[in-house]
Tab-separated table of C-alpha atoms and ligand atoms in Angstrom:
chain	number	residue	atom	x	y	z
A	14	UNK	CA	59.813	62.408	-75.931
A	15	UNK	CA	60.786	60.732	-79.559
A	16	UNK	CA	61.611	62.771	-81.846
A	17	UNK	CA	60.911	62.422	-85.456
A	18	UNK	CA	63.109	63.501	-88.292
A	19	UNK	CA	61.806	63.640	-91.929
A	20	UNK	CA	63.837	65.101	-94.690
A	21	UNK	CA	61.855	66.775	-97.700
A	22	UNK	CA	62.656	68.319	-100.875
A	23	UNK	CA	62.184	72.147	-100.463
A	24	UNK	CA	60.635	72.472	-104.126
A	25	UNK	CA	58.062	69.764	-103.947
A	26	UNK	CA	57.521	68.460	-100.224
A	27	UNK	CA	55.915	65.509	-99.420
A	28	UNK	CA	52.368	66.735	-98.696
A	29	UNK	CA	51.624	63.794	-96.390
A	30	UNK	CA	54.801	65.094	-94.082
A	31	UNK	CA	53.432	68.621	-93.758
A	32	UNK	CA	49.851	67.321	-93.091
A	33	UNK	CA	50.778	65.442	-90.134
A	34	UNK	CA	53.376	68.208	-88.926
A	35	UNK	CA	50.727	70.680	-89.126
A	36	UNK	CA	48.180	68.367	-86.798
A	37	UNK	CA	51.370	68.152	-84.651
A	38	UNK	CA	50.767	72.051	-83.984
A	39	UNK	CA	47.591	72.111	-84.034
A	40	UNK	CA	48.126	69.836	-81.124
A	41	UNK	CA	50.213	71.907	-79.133
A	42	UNK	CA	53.413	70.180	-80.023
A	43	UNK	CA	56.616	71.651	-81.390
A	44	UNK	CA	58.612	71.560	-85.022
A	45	UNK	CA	61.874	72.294	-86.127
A	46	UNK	CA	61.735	73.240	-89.871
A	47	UNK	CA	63.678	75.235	-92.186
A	48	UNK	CA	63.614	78.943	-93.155
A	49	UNK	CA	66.009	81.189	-95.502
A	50	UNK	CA	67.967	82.827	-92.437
A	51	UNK	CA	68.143	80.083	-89.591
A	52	UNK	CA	66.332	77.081	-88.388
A	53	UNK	CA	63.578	77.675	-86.622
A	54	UNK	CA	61.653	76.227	-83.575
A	55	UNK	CA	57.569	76.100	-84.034
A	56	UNK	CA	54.514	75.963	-81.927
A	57	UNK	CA	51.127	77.297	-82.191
A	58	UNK	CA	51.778	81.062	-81.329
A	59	UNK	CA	48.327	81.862	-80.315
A	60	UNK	CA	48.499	78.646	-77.874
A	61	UNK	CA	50.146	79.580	-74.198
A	62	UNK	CA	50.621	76.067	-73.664
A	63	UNK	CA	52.082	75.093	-76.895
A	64	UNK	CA	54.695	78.129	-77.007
A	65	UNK	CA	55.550	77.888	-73.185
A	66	UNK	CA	56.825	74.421	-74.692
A	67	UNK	CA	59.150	76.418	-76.736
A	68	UNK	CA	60.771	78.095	-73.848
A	69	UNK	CA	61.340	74.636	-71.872
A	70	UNK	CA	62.709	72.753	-75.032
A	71	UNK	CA	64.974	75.671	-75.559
A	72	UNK	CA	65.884	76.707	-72.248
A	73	UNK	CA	65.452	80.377	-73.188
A	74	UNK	CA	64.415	83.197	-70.560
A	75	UNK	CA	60.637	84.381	-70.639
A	76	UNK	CA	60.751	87.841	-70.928
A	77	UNK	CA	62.742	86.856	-74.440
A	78	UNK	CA	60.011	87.206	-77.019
A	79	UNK	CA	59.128	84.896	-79.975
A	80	UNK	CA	58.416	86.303	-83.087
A	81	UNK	CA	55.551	85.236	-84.952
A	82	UNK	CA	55.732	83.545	-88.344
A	83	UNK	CA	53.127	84.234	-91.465
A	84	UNK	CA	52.835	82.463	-94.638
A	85	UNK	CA	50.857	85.746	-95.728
A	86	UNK	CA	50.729	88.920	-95.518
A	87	UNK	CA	47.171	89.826	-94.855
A	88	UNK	CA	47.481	87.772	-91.568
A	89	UNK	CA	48.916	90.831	-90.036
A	90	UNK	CA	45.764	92.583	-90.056
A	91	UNK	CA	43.996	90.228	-87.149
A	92	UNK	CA	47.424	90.023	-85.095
A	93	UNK	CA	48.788	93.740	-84.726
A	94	UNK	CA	47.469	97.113	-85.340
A	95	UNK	CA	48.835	98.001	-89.019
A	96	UNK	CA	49.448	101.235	-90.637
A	97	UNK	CA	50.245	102.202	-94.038
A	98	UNK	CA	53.757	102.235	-93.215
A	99	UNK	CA	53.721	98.501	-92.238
A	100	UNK	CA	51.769	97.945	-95.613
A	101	UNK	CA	54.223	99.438	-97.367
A	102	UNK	CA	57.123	97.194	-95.832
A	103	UNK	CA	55.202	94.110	-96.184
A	104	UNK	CA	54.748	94.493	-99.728
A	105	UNK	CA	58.089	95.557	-100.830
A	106	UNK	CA	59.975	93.162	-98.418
A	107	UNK	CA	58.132	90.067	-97.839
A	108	UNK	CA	58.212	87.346	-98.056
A	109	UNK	CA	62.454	87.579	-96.597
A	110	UNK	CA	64.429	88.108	-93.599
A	111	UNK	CA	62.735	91.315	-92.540
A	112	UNK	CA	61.032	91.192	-89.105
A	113	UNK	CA	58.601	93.870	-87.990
A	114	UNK	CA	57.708	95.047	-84.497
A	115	UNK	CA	53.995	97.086	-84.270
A	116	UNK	CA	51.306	97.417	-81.602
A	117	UNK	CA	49.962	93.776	-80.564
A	118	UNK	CA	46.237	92.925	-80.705
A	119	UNK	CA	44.674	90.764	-77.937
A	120	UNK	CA	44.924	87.230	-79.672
A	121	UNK	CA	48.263	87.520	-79.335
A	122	UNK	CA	49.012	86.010	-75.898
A	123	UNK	CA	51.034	87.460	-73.263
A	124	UNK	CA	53.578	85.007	-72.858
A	125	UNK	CA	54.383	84.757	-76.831
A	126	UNK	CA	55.159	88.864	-77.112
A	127	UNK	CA	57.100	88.173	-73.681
A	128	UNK	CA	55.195	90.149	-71.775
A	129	UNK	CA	54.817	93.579	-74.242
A	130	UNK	CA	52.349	95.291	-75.759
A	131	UNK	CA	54.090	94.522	-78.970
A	132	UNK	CA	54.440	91.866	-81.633
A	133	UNK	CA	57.175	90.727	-83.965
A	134	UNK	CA	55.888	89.406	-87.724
A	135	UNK	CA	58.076	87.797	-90.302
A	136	UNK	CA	57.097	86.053	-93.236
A	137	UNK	CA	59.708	83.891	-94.508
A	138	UNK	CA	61.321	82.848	-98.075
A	139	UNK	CA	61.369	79.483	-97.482
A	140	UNK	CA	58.754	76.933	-99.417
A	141	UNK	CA	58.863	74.123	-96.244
A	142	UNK	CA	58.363	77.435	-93.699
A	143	UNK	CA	54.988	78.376	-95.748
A	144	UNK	CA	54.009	75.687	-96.231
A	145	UNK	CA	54.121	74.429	-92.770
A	146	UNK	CA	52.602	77.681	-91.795
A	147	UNK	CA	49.442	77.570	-94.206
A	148	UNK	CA	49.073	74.210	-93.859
A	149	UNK	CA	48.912	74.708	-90.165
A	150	UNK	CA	46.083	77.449	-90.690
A	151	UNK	CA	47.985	79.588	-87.271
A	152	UNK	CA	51.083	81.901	-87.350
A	153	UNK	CA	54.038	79.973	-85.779
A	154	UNK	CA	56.174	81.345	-82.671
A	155	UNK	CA	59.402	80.168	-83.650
A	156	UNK	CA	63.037	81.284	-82.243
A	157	UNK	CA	65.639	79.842	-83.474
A	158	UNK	CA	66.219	75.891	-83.403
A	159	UNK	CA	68.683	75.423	-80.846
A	160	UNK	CA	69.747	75.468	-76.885
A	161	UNK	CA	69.327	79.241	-75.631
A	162	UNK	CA	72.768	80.716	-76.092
A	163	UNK	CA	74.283	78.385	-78.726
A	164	UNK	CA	75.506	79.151	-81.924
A	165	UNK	CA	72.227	79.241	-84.111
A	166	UNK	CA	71.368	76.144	-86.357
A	167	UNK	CA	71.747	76.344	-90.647
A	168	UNK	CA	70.920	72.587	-90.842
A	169	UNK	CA	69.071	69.811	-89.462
A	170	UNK	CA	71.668	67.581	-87.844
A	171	UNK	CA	72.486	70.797	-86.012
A	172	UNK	CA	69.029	71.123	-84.705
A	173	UNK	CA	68.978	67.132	-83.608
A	174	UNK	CA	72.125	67.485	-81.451
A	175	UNK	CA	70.730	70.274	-79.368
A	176	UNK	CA	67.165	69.570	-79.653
A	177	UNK	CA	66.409	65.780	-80.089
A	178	UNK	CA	64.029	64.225	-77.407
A	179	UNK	CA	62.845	67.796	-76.675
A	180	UNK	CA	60.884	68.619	-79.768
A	181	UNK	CA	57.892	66.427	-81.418
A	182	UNK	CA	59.449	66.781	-85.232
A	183	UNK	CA	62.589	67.873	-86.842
A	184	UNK	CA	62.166	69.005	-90.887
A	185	UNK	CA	64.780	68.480	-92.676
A	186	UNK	CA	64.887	70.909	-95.744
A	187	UNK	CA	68.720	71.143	-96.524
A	188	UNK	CA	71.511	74.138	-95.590
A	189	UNK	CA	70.192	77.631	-95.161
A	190	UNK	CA	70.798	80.486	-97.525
A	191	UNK	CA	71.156	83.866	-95.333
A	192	UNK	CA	72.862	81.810	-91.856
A	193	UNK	CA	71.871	84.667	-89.605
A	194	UNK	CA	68.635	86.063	-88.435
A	195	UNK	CA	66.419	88.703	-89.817
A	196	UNK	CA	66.806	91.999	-89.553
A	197	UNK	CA	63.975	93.067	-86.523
A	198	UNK	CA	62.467	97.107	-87.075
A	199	UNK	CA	60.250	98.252	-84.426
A	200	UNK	CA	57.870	100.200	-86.678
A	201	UNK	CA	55.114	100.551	-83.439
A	202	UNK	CA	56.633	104.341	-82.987
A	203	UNK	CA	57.012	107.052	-85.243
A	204	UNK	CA	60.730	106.639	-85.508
A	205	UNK	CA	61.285	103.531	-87.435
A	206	UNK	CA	63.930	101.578	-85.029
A	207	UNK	CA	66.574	98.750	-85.696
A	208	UNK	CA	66.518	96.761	-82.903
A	209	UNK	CA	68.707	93.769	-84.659
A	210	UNK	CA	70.376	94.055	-87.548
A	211	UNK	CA	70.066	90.433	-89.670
A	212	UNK	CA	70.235	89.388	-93.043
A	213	UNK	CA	67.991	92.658	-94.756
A	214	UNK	CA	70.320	95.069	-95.197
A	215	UNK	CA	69.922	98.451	-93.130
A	216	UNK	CA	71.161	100.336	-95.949
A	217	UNK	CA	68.404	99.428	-98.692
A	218	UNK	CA	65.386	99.825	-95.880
A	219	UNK	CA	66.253	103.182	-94.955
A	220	UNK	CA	66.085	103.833	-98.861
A	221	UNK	CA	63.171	102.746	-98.752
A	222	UNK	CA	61.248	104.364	-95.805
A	223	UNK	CA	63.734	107.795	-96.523
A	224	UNK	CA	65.013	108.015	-93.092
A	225	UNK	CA	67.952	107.061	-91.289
A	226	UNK	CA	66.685	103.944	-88.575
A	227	UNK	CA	66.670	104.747	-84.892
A	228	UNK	CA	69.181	102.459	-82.737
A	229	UNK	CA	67.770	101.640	-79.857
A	230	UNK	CA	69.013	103.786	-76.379
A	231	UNK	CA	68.648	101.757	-73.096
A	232	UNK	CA	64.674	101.918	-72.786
A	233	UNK	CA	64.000	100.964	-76.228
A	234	UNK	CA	66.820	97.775	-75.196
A	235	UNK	CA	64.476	96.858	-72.680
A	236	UNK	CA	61.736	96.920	-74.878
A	237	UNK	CA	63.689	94.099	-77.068
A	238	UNK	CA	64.774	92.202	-74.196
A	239	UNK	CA	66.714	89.370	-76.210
A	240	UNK	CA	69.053	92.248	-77.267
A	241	UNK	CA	70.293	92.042	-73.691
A	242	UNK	CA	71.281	88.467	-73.905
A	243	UNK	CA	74.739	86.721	-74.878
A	244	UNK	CA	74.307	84.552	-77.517
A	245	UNK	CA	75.642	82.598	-80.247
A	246	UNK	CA	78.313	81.374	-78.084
A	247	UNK	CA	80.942	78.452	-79.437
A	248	UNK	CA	82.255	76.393	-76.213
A	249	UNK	CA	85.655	77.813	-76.889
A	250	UNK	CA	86.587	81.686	-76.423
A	251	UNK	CA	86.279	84.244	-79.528
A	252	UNK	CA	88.612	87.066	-80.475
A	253	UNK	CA	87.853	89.574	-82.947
A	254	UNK	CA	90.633	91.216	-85.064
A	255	UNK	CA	90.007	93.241	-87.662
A	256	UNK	CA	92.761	93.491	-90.767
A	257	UNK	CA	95.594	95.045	-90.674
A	258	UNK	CA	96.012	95.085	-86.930
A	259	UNK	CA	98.403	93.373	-84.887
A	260	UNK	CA	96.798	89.639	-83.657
A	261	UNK	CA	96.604	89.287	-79.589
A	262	UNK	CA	96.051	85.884	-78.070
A	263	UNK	CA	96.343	85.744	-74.375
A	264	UNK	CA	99.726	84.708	-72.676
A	265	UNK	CA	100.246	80.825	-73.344
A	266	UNK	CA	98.566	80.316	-76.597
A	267	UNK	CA	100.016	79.529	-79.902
A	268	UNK	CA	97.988	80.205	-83.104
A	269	UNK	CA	98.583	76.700	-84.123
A	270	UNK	CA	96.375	75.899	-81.478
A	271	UNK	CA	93.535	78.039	-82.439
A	272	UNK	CA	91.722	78.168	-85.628
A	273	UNK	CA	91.062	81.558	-88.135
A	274	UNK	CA	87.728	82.295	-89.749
A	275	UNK	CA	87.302	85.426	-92.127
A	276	UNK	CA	87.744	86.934	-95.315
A	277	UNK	CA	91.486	87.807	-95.648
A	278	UNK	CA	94.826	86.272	-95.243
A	279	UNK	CA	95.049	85.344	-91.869
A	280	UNK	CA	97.626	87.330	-89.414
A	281	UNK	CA	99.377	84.232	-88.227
A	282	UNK	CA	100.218	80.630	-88.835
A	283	UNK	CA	96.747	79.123	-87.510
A	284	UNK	CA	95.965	75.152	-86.833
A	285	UNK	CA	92.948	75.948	-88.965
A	286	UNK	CA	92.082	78.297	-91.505
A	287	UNK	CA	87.862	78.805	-92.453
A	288	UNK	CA	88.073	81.520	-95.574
A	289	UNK	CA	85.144	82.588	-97.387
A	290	UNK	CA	84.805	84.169	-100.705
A	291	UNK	CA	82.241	86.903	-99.688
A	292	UNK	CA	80.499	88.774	-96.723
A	293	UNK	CA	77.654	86.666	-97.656
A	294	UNK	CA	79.126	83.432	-97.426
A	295	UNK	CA	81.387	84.296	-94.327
A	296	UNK	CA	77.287	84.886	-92.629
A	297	UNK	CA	76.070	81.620	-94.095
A	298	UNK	CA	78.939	79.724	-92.806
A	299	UNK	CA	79.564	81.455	-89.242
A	300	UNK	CA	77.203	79.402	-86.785
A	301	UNK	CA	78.565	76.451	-88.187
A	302	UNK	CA	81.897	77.272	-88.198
A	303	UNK	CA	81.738	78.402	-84.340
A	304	UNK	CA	79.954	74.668	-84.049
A	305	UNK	CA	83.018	72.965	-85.947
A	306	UNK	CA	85.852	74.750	-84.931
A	307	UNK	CA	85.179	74.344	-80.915
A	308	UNK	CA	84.969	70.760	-81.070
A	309	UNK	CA	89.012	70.747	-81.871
A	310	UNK	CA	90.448	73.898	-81.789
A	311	UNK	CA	91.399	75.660	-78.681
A	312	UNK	CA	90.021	79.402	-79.755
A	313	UNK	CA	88.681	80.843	-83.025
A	314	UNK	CA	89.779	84.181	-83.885
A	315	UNK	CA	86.760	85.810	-86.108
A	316	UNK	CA	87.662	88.201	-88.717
A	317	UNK	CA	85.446	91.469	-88.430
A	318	UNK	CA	83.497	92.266	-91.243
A	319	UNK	CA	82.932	95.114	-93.603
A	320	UNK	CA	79.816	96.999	-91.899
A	321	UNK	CA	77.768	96.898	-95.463
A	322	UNK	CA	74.514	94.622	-96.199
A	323	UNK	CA	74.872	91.532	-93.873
A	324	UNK	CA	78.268	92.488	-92.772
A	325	UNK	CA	76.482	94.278	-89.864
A	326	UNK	CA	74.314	92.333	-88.660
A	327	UNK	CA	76.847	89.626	-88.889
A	328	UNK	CA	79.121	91.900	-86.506
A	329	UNK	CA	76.826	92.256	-84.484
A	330	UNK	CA	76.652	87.877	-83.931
A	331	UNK	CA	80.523	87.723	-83.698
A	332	UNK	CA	80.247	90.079	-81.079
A	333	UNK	CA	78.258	88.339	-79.250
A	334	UNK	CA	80.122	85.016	-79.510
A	335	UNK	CA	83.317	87.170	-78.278
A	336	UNK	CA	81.779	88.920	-75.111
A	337	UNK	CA	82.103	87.271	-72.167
A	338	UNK	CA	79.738	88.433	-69.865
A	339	UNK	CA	76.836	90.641	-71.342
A	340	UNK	CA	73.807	89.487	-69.343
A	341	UNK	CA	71.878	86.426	-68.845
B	416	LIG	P1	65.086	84.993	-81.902
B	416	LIG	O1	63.787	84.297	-81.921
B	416	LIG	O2	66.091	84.390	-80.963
B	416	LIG	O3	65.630	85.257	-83.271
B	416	LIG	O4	64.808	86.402	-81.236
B	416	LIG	C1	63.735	87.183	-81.567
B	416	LIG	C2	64.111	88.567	-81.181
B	416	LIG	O5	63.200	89.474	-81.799
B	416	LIG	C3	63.977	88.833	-79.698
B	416	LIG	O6	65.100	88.425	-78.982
B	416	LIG	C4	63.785	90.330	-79.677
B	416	LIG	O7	65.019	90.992	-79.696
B	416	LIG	C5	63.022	90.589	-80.962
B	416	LIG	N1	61.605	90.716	-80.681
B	416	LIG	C6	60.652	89.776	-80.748
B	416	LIG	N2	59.456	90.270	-80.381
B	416	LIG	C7	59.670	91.551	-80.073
B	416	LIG	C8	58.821	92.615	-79.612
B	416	LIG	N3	57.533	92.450	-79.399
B	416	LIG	N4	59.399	93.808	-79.387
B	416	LIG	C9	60.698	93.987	-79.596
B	416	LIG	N5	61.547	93.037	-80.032
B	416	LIG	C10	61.030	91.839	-80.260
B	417	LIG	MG1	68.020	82.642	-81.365
């Protein structure tokens, strides 16, 4: 397949572009595009054919399900089972990185909700995402842009390495602004749950809804299979260290060989040294620093992050990148 990339201004996109990407979808074909947390991968969610493309291009397991993308809110109503709860959230936090799990409705097709009974909306910040979206008159399935288990994409060039000849379009709309991916509640239960933590914070949405969220035990995991999964994975190994501890590389390896990413002075004399100047720009820069870093350095040794507003939910993608064996 030949892939097409087209780069567009995000503040005043060139309408013929997002015509012809949107009769690309309607056609059962896939597009990269752009949205305020990661790059994501789009088909025609209510399509089976079109988003068991998805899947194939990304080489991601089946029983990982896609979370549906809205350029509205009232499009909820005709996909999932809403409450005044789920009104509520909509309103106060969309359009942004907030994803919400509730009760699918049949149009939703099996292999797009991965085989549950539920269904994952997001409506994202991003003027090429809506766009794209409205213009395409469906919601869009759309994981992230890249090969299952990589470090996720925050630009276009990222997406074309892993995805070229797989995918009918690439848009090209510029760096992200959040770097990691929403925040996903399961609001189909009474308990409000946080099955991912991403780039809302946890700490305004349980001001919000007044109660402390849920983490999920080991049924609710299977209920959010990609939870399971290792992910974000540079091709070099990660080690955490957190500051003010002592640094421990394995027998053999010499900082200068490795390369440091965090917030702090680093513990040791590294090769490399990646330092941001916040929490927030240590999560907009970590998939691409994994991405850079492996390509010379021998390890990367990831700074862990204060736990507040994206700080946890970026923890929770260093982890990831650092465990060895957790899954798939
Ligand atoms: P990704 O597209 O890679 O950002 O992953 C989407 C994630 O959202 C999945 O891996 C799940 O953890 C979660 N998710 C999507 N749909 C559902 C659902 N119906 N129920 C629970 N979690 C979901
Ligand atoms: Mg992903």
């Amino acid at each position: 397949m030949k892939t097409l990339l087209f780069t567009l201004d995000p503040w005043n996109p060139d309408p013929v572009v997002l015509k012809e990407s949107a009769d690309v979808i309607r056609r059962g074909g896939l597009v990269a595009f752009p949205t305020e947390t990661v790059y994501g991968l789009g088909a025609n969610a209510l399509d089976p054919e079109a988003v068991k493309k998805i899947y194939a291009a990304k080489g991601r397991p089946s029983d990982n399900p896609l979370i549906l993308h809205l350029s509205r809110p009232e499009q909820a109503e005709y996909l999932v089972y809403m409450d005044d709860r789920a009104r509520r959230l909509m309103a106060a936090f969309w359009p942004g990185p907030l994803t919400l799990v509730l009760k699918a409705r049949d149009v939703i097709p099996p292999v797009t909700r991965g085989g549950l009974d539920t269904a994952a909306l997001r409506m994202p910040d991003h003027p090429i995402a809506s766009a794209l979206i409205e213009a395409s008159g469906c919601p869009l399935a759309a994981p992230s842009a890249n090969v299952s288990g990589r470090p996720s994409p925050t630009d276009a060039q990222t997406v074309w390495q892993d995805l070229q000849g797989r995918v009918d379009r690439v848009l090209d709309g510029g760096p992200v602004r959040v770097g990691i991916e929403s925040t996903v509640v399961d609001i189909s239960t009474e308990r409000p749950l946080l099955l991912r933590p991403g780039g809302m914070s946890r700490e305004i949405l349980e001001e919000f809804l007044g109660v402390p969220l849920g983490v999920p035990d080991g049924q609710s995991k299977r209920r959010s299979p990609g939870t399971r999964y290792r992910h974000y994975a540079p091709a070099v190994p990660v080690k955490i260290w957190s500051p003010g501890d002592p640094l421990e590389l394995e027998e053999g390896y010499s900082p200068s060989e490795w390369a440091f990413m965090g917030l702090s002075e680093p513990p040791a004399h590294f090769g490399y040294v990646l330092r941001f100047a916040s929490v927030e720009n240590y999560a907009r820069g970590v998939f691409t620093g994994f991405r850079t870093l492996e390509t010379v350095w021998k390890g990367i040794v990831a700074e862990w992050p204060p736990e507040s507003g994206v700080g946890l939910g970026l923890r929770d993608r260093i982890l990831r990148a650092a465990s060895i064996s957790e899954g798939e």
